[in-house]
Amino acid sequence: MVDLNTIASLCKRRGFIFQSSEIYGGLGSTWDYGPLGVELKNNLKALWWKSMVYERPDIEGLDAAILMHPEVWRTSGHVTGFKDLLVDCKSCKKRFRYDLLKEKKCPECKGELTEPRAFNLMFKTFMGPVESSAGEVYLRPETAQGIFVNFKNILACSRKKLPFGVAQIGKAFRNEITTGNFNFRSREFEQMELEYFSHPDESDKWFKYWVNERFLWYKKYGIKEENIRLREHGKEELAHYAKSCYDIEFLFPMGWSELEGIAHRTDFDLKQHSNKSKANLSFFDEETKKDIIPHVIEPSGGVDRAVLAFLINAYSAEKVRGEKRVVLALNRNLAPVKAAVLPLLKNKPEVVGFAKKIYEGLRGDYKVAYDDTASIGRLYRRQDEIGTLYCITIDVESLTDKKVTVRDRDTMKQERISVDSLKGYINARVK
Ligand code: ATP
């Protein structure tokens, strides 16, 4: 399997992911997505949104604010409960998350560790001009609470009946103790979260359903069988709000690690917020004529972790006719660049002019690249390395027969296609 350094250096060199504020020495565990990274990330989020909101009649979308009333986090249990235990090494002074340690010694220098201390992961800031505790607010550590506090609003405007869900994609912030492993654990990241509300009696059924559904989603977009597995949480691991939880794990270079968690949150959040805010966060059941507080199933995935997993999963380095070929075999919906236009003879103005016209004709619906700055072998290698699906080459003959050569990334097969049918040919394969 590819190691993280190789992926991180490809990401930097080709413009997927940069360290944040790099020219100032970088800011710990925050990342910027470059021209290709933003395409991959947007494609991923669009696929999630499509499968949640567009393909289903029972799910609506939401985009809530990052800053919320501080009472939200007291009521949700995050102020008291969203903590990790940290330990320091008495010798090398490095800091670790207690629950991630395999033994009770420093994993780096084997030194003695301090007693574990609880550390709240939420970032705090101040609202208004005065930095006082009265103006203290938190950057949300999960997007879910925005959905719970809007439960009534969404129910009223959508007139949904149980079971139904609310989907949201957005930034979350956690002041993580141990970081590293590239963008796997960042302090600022994006989550794709669904809160699926059902009758309490049906919630276990829906829990199983969503575990399976989310597992299949990753496979549908190319995660290989051998790279993905499910792991059920032990009782001692469960978050303060969860009755049961499964992790979808991916085989990252540092070992099996969480890609997405599917939690059965029961009625914990709606009940807590109902009690505290006095708002009625229940659902009126027409059949029984009773108010019920639905139970909620929450598939919660990290966009950044999924980007990393899809990159690792897609990477391969192979030898083709004695030369190294690095390919990112990303699913066609995820690939950041769908097609690249490559003129074979850049010193022939007619060929270049023709190629540019083809490039202009293809642009608009997805990202198309144009490159004439190297030999054709090199140009192909550049496009393979970023996962471009189709390379279109234009030669002298193209000027007379009005045909171009289209090369498929995965099979490397080449086909001669008439310019008139090119757009249809590419559209049919990339959309
Ligand atoms: P971990 O145990 O790895 O810290 P978690 O169990 O606290 O993760 P959840 O609270 O279940 O994570 O968050 C749901 C999802 O959000 C995770 O599966 C992951 O994909 C993503 N996520 C959580 N924390 C981070 C982070 N610091 N950086 C990037 N993604 C994260």
Short mmCIF file of C-alpha atoms and ligand atoms in Angstrom, two decimals:
data_model
loop_
_atom_site.label_atom_id
_atom_site.label_comp_id
_atom_site.label_asym_id
_atom_site.label_seq_id
_atom_site.Cartn_x
_atom_site.Cartn_y
_atom_site.Cartn_z
CA MET A 1 0.00 0.00 0.00
CA VAL A 2 1.08 3.56 -0.68
CA ASP A 3 2.52 5.38 2.33
CA LEU A 4 1.22 8.70 3.62
CA ASN A 5 4.34 10.64 2.63
CA THR A 6 3.92 9.64 -1.00
CA ILE A 7 0.26 10.72 -0.96
CA ALA A 8 1.04 13.96 0.88
CA SER A 9 3.79 14.89 -1.56
CA LEU A 10 1.61 14.10 -4.58
CA CYS A 11 -1.15 16.20 -3.00
CA LYS A 12 1.15 19.16 -2.55
CA ARG A 13 2.94 18.90 -5.91
CA ARG A 14 -0.22 18.50 -7.96
CA GLY A 15 -2.44 20.88 -6.01
CA PHE A 16 -4.76 18.66 -4.02
CA ILE A 17 -3.89 19.65 -0.45
CA PHE A 18 -1.53 22.26 1.00
CA GLN A 19 -0.56 22.94 4.57
CA SER A 20 -2.48 25.96 5.85
CA SER A 21 -0.43 29.19 6.14
CA GLU A 22 2.61 27.35 4.87
CA ILE A 23 4.68 30.49 4.25
CA TYR A 24 4.46 31.24 7.99
CA GLY A 25 5.58 27.75 8.95
CA GLY A 26 2.09 26.26 8.80
CA LEU A 27 -0.68 26.04 11.37
CA GLY A 28 -0.98 22.69 13.14
CA SER A 29 -3.38 20.29 11.49
CA THR A 30 -5.26 22.67 9.28
CA TRP A 31 -5.24 22.15 5.53
CA ASP A 32 -6.05 24.05 2.37
CA TYR A 33 -7.49 22.35 -0.69
CA GLY A 34 -5.82 23.37 -3.94
CA PRO A 35 -7.28 23.51 -7.47
CA LEU A 36 -7.61 19.74 -7.77
CA GLY A 37 -8.43 19.10 -4.10
CA VAL A 38 -11.40 21.43 -4.17
CA GLU A 39 -12.75 19.62 -7.25
CA LEU A 40 -12.39 16.22 -5.59
CA LYS A 41 -13.94 17.47 -2.38
CA ASN A 42 -16.85 19.14 -4.20
CA ASN A 43 -17.45 16.01 -6.27
CA LEU A 44 -17.51 13.89 -3.12
CA LYS A 45 -19.93 16.19 -1.34
CA ALA A 46 -22.16 16.35 -4.43
CA LEU A 47 -22.35 12.53 -4.55
CA TRP A 48 -23.28 12.37 -0.88
CA TRP A 49 -25.90 15.09 -1.31
CA LYS A 50 -27.32 13.33 -4.36
CA SER A 51 -27.65 10.01 -2.56
CA MET A 52 -29.19 11.62 0.52
CA VAL A 53 -31.31 14.52 -0.67
CA TYR A 54 -32.00 14.14 -4.40
CA GLU A 55 -32.52 10.41 -4.70
CA ARG A 56 -34.75 10.08 -1.64
CA PRO A 57 -38.18 11.49 -0.87
CA ASP A 58 -37.65 11.20 2.91
CA ILE A 59 -34.64 13.50 3.42
CA GLU A 60 -34.35 17.29 3.36
CA GLY A 61 -31.20 19.43 3.44
CA LEU A 62 -30.01 22.09 5.88
CA ASP A 63 -27.12 24.51 6.19
CA ALA A 64 -26.97 25.77 9.79
CA ALA A 65 -24.61 28.35 11.27
CA ILE A 66 -21.27 27.33 12.76
CA LEU A 67 -21.80 29.57 15.78
CA MET A 68 -24.72 28.57 17.95
CA HIS A 69 -26.19 29.68 21.24
CA PRO A 70 -23.82 28.43 23.99
CA GLU A 71 -26.75 26.77 25.73
CA VAL A 72 -26.87 24.27 22.83
CA TRP A 73 -23.52 22.83 23.90
CA ARG A 74 -24.36 22.78 27.59
CA THR A 75 -27.62 20.97 26.87
CA SER A 76 -26.11 18.53 24.38
CA GLY A 77 -23.57 17.47 26.98
CA HIS A 78 -20.56 18.70 25.02
CA VAL A 79 -19.42 21.25 27.61
CA THR A 80 -19.06 18.58 30.25
CA GLY A 81 -18.72 15.43 28.17
CA PHE A 82 -16.85 16.21 24.95
CA LYS A 83 -13.45 15.49 26.37
CA ASP A 84 -10.45 13.39 25.62
CA LEU A 85 -7.98 12.21 28.21
CA LEU A 86 -4.51 13.47 27.57
CA VAL A 87 -1.17 12.37 28.97
CA ASP A 88 2.26 13.98 28.68
CA CYS A 89 5.55 12.17 28.46
CA LYS A 90 7.71 13.20 31.41
CA SER A 91 10.89 12.71 29.34
CA CYS A 92 10.27 13.98 25.81
CA LYS A 93 7.28 16.21 26.79
CA LYS A 94 5.15 14.99 23.88
CA ARG A 95 1.40 14.84 24.39
CA PHE A 96 -0.84 11.87 23.57
CA ARG A 97 -4.46 10.83 23.65
CA TYR A 98 -4.76 8.30 26.44
CA ASP A 99 -7.39 6.15 24.74
CA LEU A 100 -5.25 5.71 21.61
CA LEU A 101 -2.18 4.40 23.47
CA LYS A 102 -1.40 0.71 23.11
CA GLU A 103 0.71 0.61 26.30
CA LYS A 104 1.14 2.88 29.30
CA LYS A 105 4.51 4.23 28.15
CA CYS A 106 5.47 7.00 25.76
CA PRO A 107 5.10 5.52 22.25
CA GLU A 108 8.03 7.64 21.03
CA CYS A 109 10.70 7.36 23.73
CA LYS A 110 9.18 4.81 26.13
CA GLY A 111 9.33 7.43 28.90
CA GLU A 112 7.00 7.62 31.88
CA LEU A 113 3.61 9.30 31.34
CA THR A 114 1.73 11.74 33.56
CA GLU A 115 -1.69 10.83 34.98
CA PRO A 116 -4.45 11.33 32.37
CA ARG A 117 -6.21 14.70 32.46
CA ALA A 118 -9.51 15.56 30.76
CA PHE A 119 -9.33 18.11 27.97
CA ASN A 120 -12.37 19.66 26.28
CA LEU A 121 -12.08 19.56 22.51
CA MET A 122 -14.26 22.55 21.72
CA PHE A 123 -12.75 25.78 20.40
CA LYS A 124 -13.99 28.86 22.23
CA THR A 125 -14.26 32.38 20.97
CA PHE A 126 -16.05 35.60 21.97
CA MET A 127 -19.05 37.25 20.43
CA GLY A 128 -19.21 41.03 20.55
CA PRO A 129 -16.47 43.51 21.40
CA VAL A 130 -15.84 42.46 25.01
CA GLU A 131 -13.90 39.32 25.81
CA SER A 132 -15.93 38.23 28.80
CA SER A 133 -17.44 34.91 29.78
CA ALA A 134 -20.88 36.34 28.98
CA GLY A 135 -19.90 36.55 25.29
CA GLU A 136 -18.31 33.12 25.12
CA VAL A 137 -19.36 30.98 22.16
CA TYR A 138 -18.05 27.74 20.68
CA LEU A 139 -17.14 26.74 17.17
CA ARG A 140 -19.36 23.71 16.60
CA PRO A 141 -17.55 20.38 17.10
CA GLU A 142 -20.23 18.56 15.05
CA THR A 143 -22.86 19.73 12.61
CA ALA A 144 -25.61 17.59 14.15
CA GLN A 145 -26.82 20.05 16.79
CA GLY A 146 -27.85 22.52 14.06
CA ILE A 147 -30.29 19.86 12.86
CA PHE A 148 -31.72 19.07 16.31
CA VAL A 149 -32.41 22.68 17.20
CA ASN A 150 -34.12 23.19 13.82
CA PHE A 151 -36.24 20.03 14.13
CA LYS A 152 -39.45 21.98 14.63
CA ASN A 153 -38.75 24.41 11.78
CA ILE A 154 -38.01 21.63 9.32
CA LEU A 155 -41.01 19.60 10.37
CA ALA A 156 -43.27 22.64 9.95
CA CYS A 157 -42.03 23.66 6.51
CA SER A 158 -41.60 20.20 4.98
CA ARG A 159 -44.65 18.49 6.53
CA LYS A 160 -42.66 15.26 6.68
CA LYS A 161 -43.97 12.18 8.44
CA LEU A 162 -41.80 9.71 10.33
CA PRO A 163 -39.41 8.30 9.31
CA PHE A 164 -37.59 11.22 7.75
CA GLY A 165 -34.09 12.66 7.76
CA VAL A 166 -32.19 15.94 7.60
CA ALA A 167 -28.83 16.05 5.83
CA GLN A 168 -26.13 18.63 6.27
CA ILE A 169 -22.57 19.19 5.10
CA GLY A 170 -20.43 21.73 6.91
CA LYS A 171 -17.37 22.67 8.88
CA ALA A 172 -16.68 21.36 12.36
CA PHE A 173 -13.83 22.23 14.70
CA ARG A 174 -12.06 20.18 17.35
CA ASN A 175 -9.01 21.14 19.32
CA GLU A 176 -7.49 17.69 18.85
CA ILE A 177 -4.66 16.65 21.15
CA THR A 178 -2.85 14.29 18.85
CA THR A 179 -2.79 15.17 15.21
CA GLY A 180 -0.49 14.05 12.42
CA ASN A 181 -1.20 11.43 9.75
CA PHE A 182 -1.64 14.18 7.16
CA ASN A 183 -5.26 15.42 7.07
CA PHE A 184 -6.68 12.34 8.84
CA ARG A 185 -7.22 14.22 12.10
CA SER A 186 -7.54 17.95 11.52
CA ARG A 187 -8.59 20.73 13.84
CA GLU A 188 -10.87 22.21 11.20
CA PHE A 189 -12.68 19.73 8.99
CA GLU A 190 -15.95 19.08 7.21
CA GLN A 191 -18.62 16.60 8.14
CA MET A 192 -21.43 15.07 6.11
CA GLU A 193 -24.12 14.22 8.63
CA LEU A 194 -27.58 12.76 8.38
CA GLU A 195 -29.97 12.73 11.31
CA TYR A 196 -32.67 10.19 10.53
CA PHE A 197 -35.72 10.40 12.79
CA SER A 198 -38.02 7.44 13.28
CA HIS A 199 -40.58 6.00 15.65
CA PRO A 200 -38.69 4.59 18.69
CA ASP A 201 -39.98 1.08 17.93
CA GLU A 202 -38.48 1.21 14.45
CA SER A 203 -35.16 2.80 15.31
CA ASP A 204 -33.15 -0.44 15.59
CA LYS A 205 -34.32 -1.44 12.14
CA TRP A 206 -33.24 1.92 10.73
CA PHE A 207 -29.92 1.69 12.53
CA LYS A 208 -29.12 -1.58 10.72
CA TYR A 209 -30.40 -0.11 7.49
CA TRP A 210 -28.10 2.93 7.61
CA VAL A 211 -25.02 0.95 8.64
CA ASN A 212 -25.50 -1.18 5.55
CA GLU A 213 -26.46 1.69 3.26
CA ARG A 214 -23.40 3.79 4.15
CA PHE A 215 -21.06 0.83 3.83
CA LEU A 216 -22.37 0.17 0.32
CA TRP A 217 -22.05 3.85 -0.61
CA TYR A 218 -18.27 3.80 -0.21
CA LYS A 219 -18.04 0.61 -2.24
CA LYS A 220 -20.25 2.05 -4.95
CA TYR A 221 -17.74 4.83 -5.50
CA GLY A 222 -14.77 2.51 -5.69
CA ILE A 223 -13.49 1.70 -2.20
CA LYS A 224 -12.10 -1.80 -2.58
CA GLU A 225 -13.52 -4.68 -0.57
CA GLU A 226 -10.18 -5.33 1.15
CA ASN A 227 -9.86 -1.69 2.27
CA ILE A 228 -13.12 -1.31 4.17
CA ARG A 229 -14.76 -3.00 7.14
CA LEU A 230 -17.34 -2.47 9.87
CA ARG A 231 -16.53 -2.41 13.57
CA GLU A 232 -19.05 -2.31 16.36
CA HIS A 233 -18.22 -0.10 19.37
CA GLY A 234 -17.78 -1.73 22.74
CA LYS A 235 -20.02 -0.28 25.50
CA GLU A 236 -17.03 1.52 27.08
CA GLU A 237 -16.27 3.35 23.82
CA LEU A 238 -19.72 4.79 23.19
CA ALA A 239 -20.13 8.57 23.07
CA HIS A 240 -22.24 10.06 25.86
CA TYR A 241 -25.31 10.29 23.61
CA ALA A 242 -25.14 6.89 21.88
CA LYS A 243 -26.89 3.59 22.56
CA SER A 244 -24.89 1.75 19.92
CA CYS A 245 -22.45 2.66 17.19
CA TYR A 246 -20.66 1.13 14.21
CA ASP A 247 -17.57 2.56 12.60
CA ILE A 248 -16.93 2.15 8.92
CA GLU A 249 -13.17 1.72 8.92
CA PHE A 250 -10.73 2.16 6.08
CA LEU A 251 -7.33 0.55 5.87
CA PHE A 252 -5.20 3.72 6.05
CA PRO A 253 -1.40 3.34 5.87
CA MET A 254 -1.26 3.68 9.69
CA GLY A 255 -3.81 0.86 10.09
CA TRP A 256 -7.58 0.42 10.22
CA SER A 257 -9.13 3.75 11.29
CA GLU A 258 -12.55 5.36 11.37
CA LEU A 259 -13.90 6.83 8.17
CA GLU A 260 -17.49 7.26 9.27
CA GLY A 261 -19.49 6.50 12.40
CA ILE A 262 -23.13 5.43 12.45
CA ALA A 263 -24.61 6.09 15.88
CA HIS A 264 -27.95 5.31 17.43
CA ARG A 265 -28.48 8.55 19.37
CA THR A 266 -31.92 7.53 20.72
CA ASP A 267 -34.08 10.50 21.75
CA PHE A 268 -31.21 11.96 23.78
CA ASP A 269 -30.74 15.23 21.88
CA LEU A 270 -34.37 16.09 21.14
CA LYS A 271 -35.32 15.32 24.72
CA GLN A 272 -32.50 17.38 26.19
CA HIS A 273 -33.29 20.37 23.97
CA SER A 274 -37.04 20.06 24.60
CA ASN A 275 -36.51 20.07 28.35
CA LYS A 276 -34.08 22.95 28.36
CA SER A 277 -35.58 25.25 25.73
CA LYS A 278 -39.21 24.36 26.49
CA ALA A 279 -39.81 24.07 22.75
CA ASN A 280 -41.96 21.16 21.72
CA LEU A 281 -39.57 18.94 19.75
CA SER A 282 -41.96 16.06 19.38
CA PHE A 283 -43.89 14.58 16.51
CA PHE A 284 -47.66 14.24 16.64
CA ASP A 285 -48.59 10.70 15.72
CA GLU A 286 -51.98 10.83 13.93
CA GLU A 287 -52.66 7.15 14.54
CA THR A 288 -52.22 7.10 18.29
CA LYS A 289 -53.00 10.80 18.74
CA LYS A 290 -49.94 11.11 20.90
CA ASP A 291 -46.81 13.23 20.87
CA ILE A 292 -43.71 11.11 20.47
CA ILE A 293 -40.07 12.08 20.59
CA PRO A 294 -38.48 10.30 17.66
CA HIS A 295 -35.26 8.33 17.93
CA VAL A 296 -32.42 9.34 15.71
CA ILE A 297 -29.87 7.40 13.69
CA GLU A 298 -26.83 9.37 12.67
CA PRO A 299 -24.43 8.42 9.88
CA SER A 300 -21.60 10.93 10.33
CA GLY A 301 -18.75 10.97 7.85
CA GLY A 302 -15.71 13.20 7.48
CA VAL A 303 -15.23 14.82 4.08
CA ASP A 304 -11.48 15.23 4.58
CA ARG A 305 -10.98 11.66 5.75
CA ALA A 306 -13.01 10.41 2.82
CA VAL A 307 -10.87 12.49 0.42
CA LEU A 308 -7.76 10.88 1.92
CA ALA A 309 -9.27 7.39 1.80
CA PHE A 310 -10.36 7.74 -1.83
CA LEU A 311 -6.90 9.03 -2.81
CA ILE A 312 -5.12 6.13 -1.08
CA ASN A 313 -7.60 3.62 -2.47
CA ALA A 314 -7.14 4.94 -6.01
CA TYR A 315 -3.35 5.20 -6.03
CA SER A 316 -1.29 2.70 -7.91
CA ALA A 317 2.25 2.70 -9.25
CA GLU A 318 2.90 0.24 -12.05
CA LYS A 319 5.52 -0.46 -14.69
CA VAL A 320 4.39 0.06 -18.27
CA ARG A 321 6.96 -0.74 -20.95
CA GLY A 322 9.77 -0.28 -18.46
CA GLU A 323 8.50 3.07 -17.20
CA LYS A 324 6.84 3.90 -13.91
CA ARG A 325 3.19 4.88 -14.32
CA VAL A 326 1.43 6.40 -11.34
CA VAL A 327 -2.34 6.36 -11.72
CA LEU A 328 -5.11 7.68 -9.53
CA ALA A 329 -7.91 5.37 -10.58
CA LEU A 330 -10.61 7.53 -9.02
CA ASN A 331 -14.23 6.78 -9.79
CA ARG A 332 -15.40 8.84 -12.75
CA ASN A 333 -17.74 10.91 -10.60
CA LEU A 334 -14.92 11.79 -8.22
CA ALA A 335 -12.07 12.45 -10.67
CA PRO A 336 -11.25 16.18 -10.49
CA VAL A 337 -10.40 16.55 -14.17
CA LYS A 338 -12.61 14.68 -16.59
CA ALA A 339 -10.69 15.29 -19.81
CA ALA A 340 -7.42 16.83 -20.97
CA VAL A 341 -6.74 18.26 -24.41
CA LEU A 342 -3.15 17.67 -25.53
CA PRO A 343 -1.87 18.87 -28.91
CA LEU A 344 0.93 16.66 -30.22
CA LEU A 345 2.79 19.37 -32.12
CA LYS A 346 2.89 22.52 -30.14
CA ASN A 347 5.11 24.26 -32.69
CA LYS A 348 2.46 23.87 -35.38
CA PRO A 349 0.09 26.81 -34.88
CA GLU A 350 -2.72 25.12 -36.87
CA VAL A 351 -2.63 22.09 -34.56
CA VAL A 352 -2.53 24.27 -31.45
CA GLY A 353 -5.38 26.45 -32.75
CA PHE A 354 -7.47 23.37 -33.51
CA ALA A 355 -6.73 21.89 -30.08
CA LYS A 356 -7.68 25.11 -28.31
CA LYS A 357 -10.99 25.17 -30.17
CA ILE A 358 -11.71 21.63 -29.01
CA TYR A 359 -10.80 22.61 -25.46
CA GLU A 360 -13.16 25.62 -25.56
CA GLY A 361 -15.93 23.41 -26.91
CA LEU A 362 -15.60 20.88 -24.09
CA ARG A 363 -15.34 23.28 -21.17
CA GLY A 364 -18.31 24.37 -19.14
CA ASP A 365 -19.92 21.39 -17.46
CA TYR A 366 -16.88 19.94 -15.73
CA LYS A 367 -13.17 20.54 -15.41
CA VAL A 368 -11.19 20.09 -18.61
CA ALA A 369 -7.43 20.66 -18.79
CA TYR A 370 -5.28 21.92 -21.64
CA ASP A 371 -1.56 21.17 -21.66
CA ASP A 372 1.04 21.54 -24.38
CA THR A 373 4.11 22.06 -22.24
CA ALA A 374 5.84 18.68 -22.60
CA SER A 375 6.24 15.59 -24.76
CA ILE A 376 3.19 13.36 -25.11
CA GLY A 377 4.59 10.64 -22.80
CA ARG A 378 5.09 13.21 -20.08
CA LEU A 379 1.68 14.78 -20.67
CA TYR A 380 -0.02 11.39 -20.27
CA ARG A 381 1.91 10.72 -17.05
CA ARG A 382 0.85 14.07 -15.61
CA GLN A 383 -2.80 13.36 -16.31
CA ASP A 384 -2.68 9.75 -15.05
CA GLU A 385 -1.20 10.92 -11.77
CA ILE A 386 -4.19 13.15 -11.07
CA GLY A 387 -6.75 10.65 -12.34
CA THR A 388 -7.89 12.43 -15.53
CA LEU A 389 -10.35 10.11 -17.23
CA TYR A 390 -9.74 10.89 -20.90
CA CYS A 391 -6.78 12.38 -22.76
CA ILE A 392 -7.59 13.83 -26.15
CA THR A 393 -4.67 14.24 -28.52
CA ILE A 394 -4.68 16.32 -31.65
CA ASP A 395 -2.19 15.71 -34.47
CA VAL A 396 -1.61 16.98 -38.01
CA GLU A 397 -4.03 14.47 -39.44
CA SER A 398 -6.75 15.85 -37.18
CA LEU A 399 -6.71 18.99 -39.32
CA THR A 400 -7.80 17.07 -42.41
CA ASP A 401 -9.81 14.11 -41.14
CA LYS A 402 -11.41 16.12 -38.29
CA LYS A 403 -10.75 13.27 -35.87
CA VAL A 404 -8.92 13.15 -32.55
CA THR A 405 -7.45 10.33 -30.48
CA VAL A 406 -9.10 9.62 -27.13
CA ARG A 407 -7.14 7.61 -24.58
CA ASP A 408 -8.88 5.92 -21.66
CA ARG A 409 -7.04 6.28 -18.32
CA ASP A 410 -7.75 2.77 -17.10
CA THR A 411 -7.36 0.65 -20.21
CA MET A 412 -4.90 2.99 -21.96
CA LYS A 413 -6.78 2.03 -25.15
CA GLN A 414 -6.91 4.69 -27.82
CA GLU A 415 -9.82 5.40 -30.11
CA ARG A 416 -10.12 7.73 -33.05
CA ILE A 417 -13.26 9.86 -32.68
CA SER A 418 -14.72 12.48 -34.97
CA VAL A 419 -14.62 15.98 -33.50
CA ASP A 420 -18.38 16.33 -34.01
CA SER A 421 -19.14 13.39 -31.74
CA LEU A 422 -16.44 14.12 -29.16
CA LYS A 423 -18.54 16.06 -26.67
CA GLY A 424 -21.28 13.40 -26.67
CA TYR A 425 -18.66 10.67 -26.33
CA ILE A 426 -17.02 12.31 -23.29
CA ASN A 427 -20.33 13.37 -21.68
CA ALA A 428 -21.67 9.83 -21.87
CA ARG A 429 -18.63 8.57 -19.97
CA VAL A 430 -17.97 11.22 -17.35
CA LYS A 431 -21.36 12.49 -16.22
P1 ATP B 1 -11.90 9.88 16.31
O1 ATP B 1 -12.18 8.75 17.28
O2 ATP B 1 -11.08 9.48 15.13
O3 ATP B 1 -11.44 11.13 16.97
P2 ATP B 1 -14.67 10.43 16.47
O4 ATP B 1 -15.22 9.09 16.80
O5 ATP B 1 -14.52 11.44 17.55
O6 ATP B 1 -13.30 10.27 15.68
P3 ATP B 1 -17.09 11.34 15.34
O7 ATP B 1 -17.41 12.25 16.45
O8 ATP B 1 -17.84 10.06 15.19
O9 ATP B 1 -15.52 11.05 15.32
O10 ATP B 1 -17.19 12.18 14.00
C1 ATP B 1 -17.76 11.67 12.81
C2 ATP B 1 -16.78 11.71 11.66
O11 ATP B 1 -16.18 13.00 11.54
C3 ATP B 1 -15.59 10.76 11.81
O12 ATP B 1 -15.93 9.48 11.36
C4 ATP B 1 -14.55 11.40 10.94
O13 ATP B 1 -14.70 11.01 9.59
C5 ATP B 1 -14.86 12.87 11.06
N1 ATP B 1 -13.92 13.48 12.02
C6 ATP B 1 -14.04 13.53 13.36
N2 ATP B 1 -13.00 14.18 13.91
C7 ATP B 1 -12.21 14.55 12.86
C8 ATP B 1 -10.98 15.26 12.77
N3 ATP B 1 -10.38 15.74 13.84
N4 ATP B 1 -10.45 15.46 11.54
C9 ATP B 1 -11.06 14.99 10.43
N5 ATP B 1 -12.22 14.32 10.47
C10 ATP B 1 -12.79 14.10 11.65
#
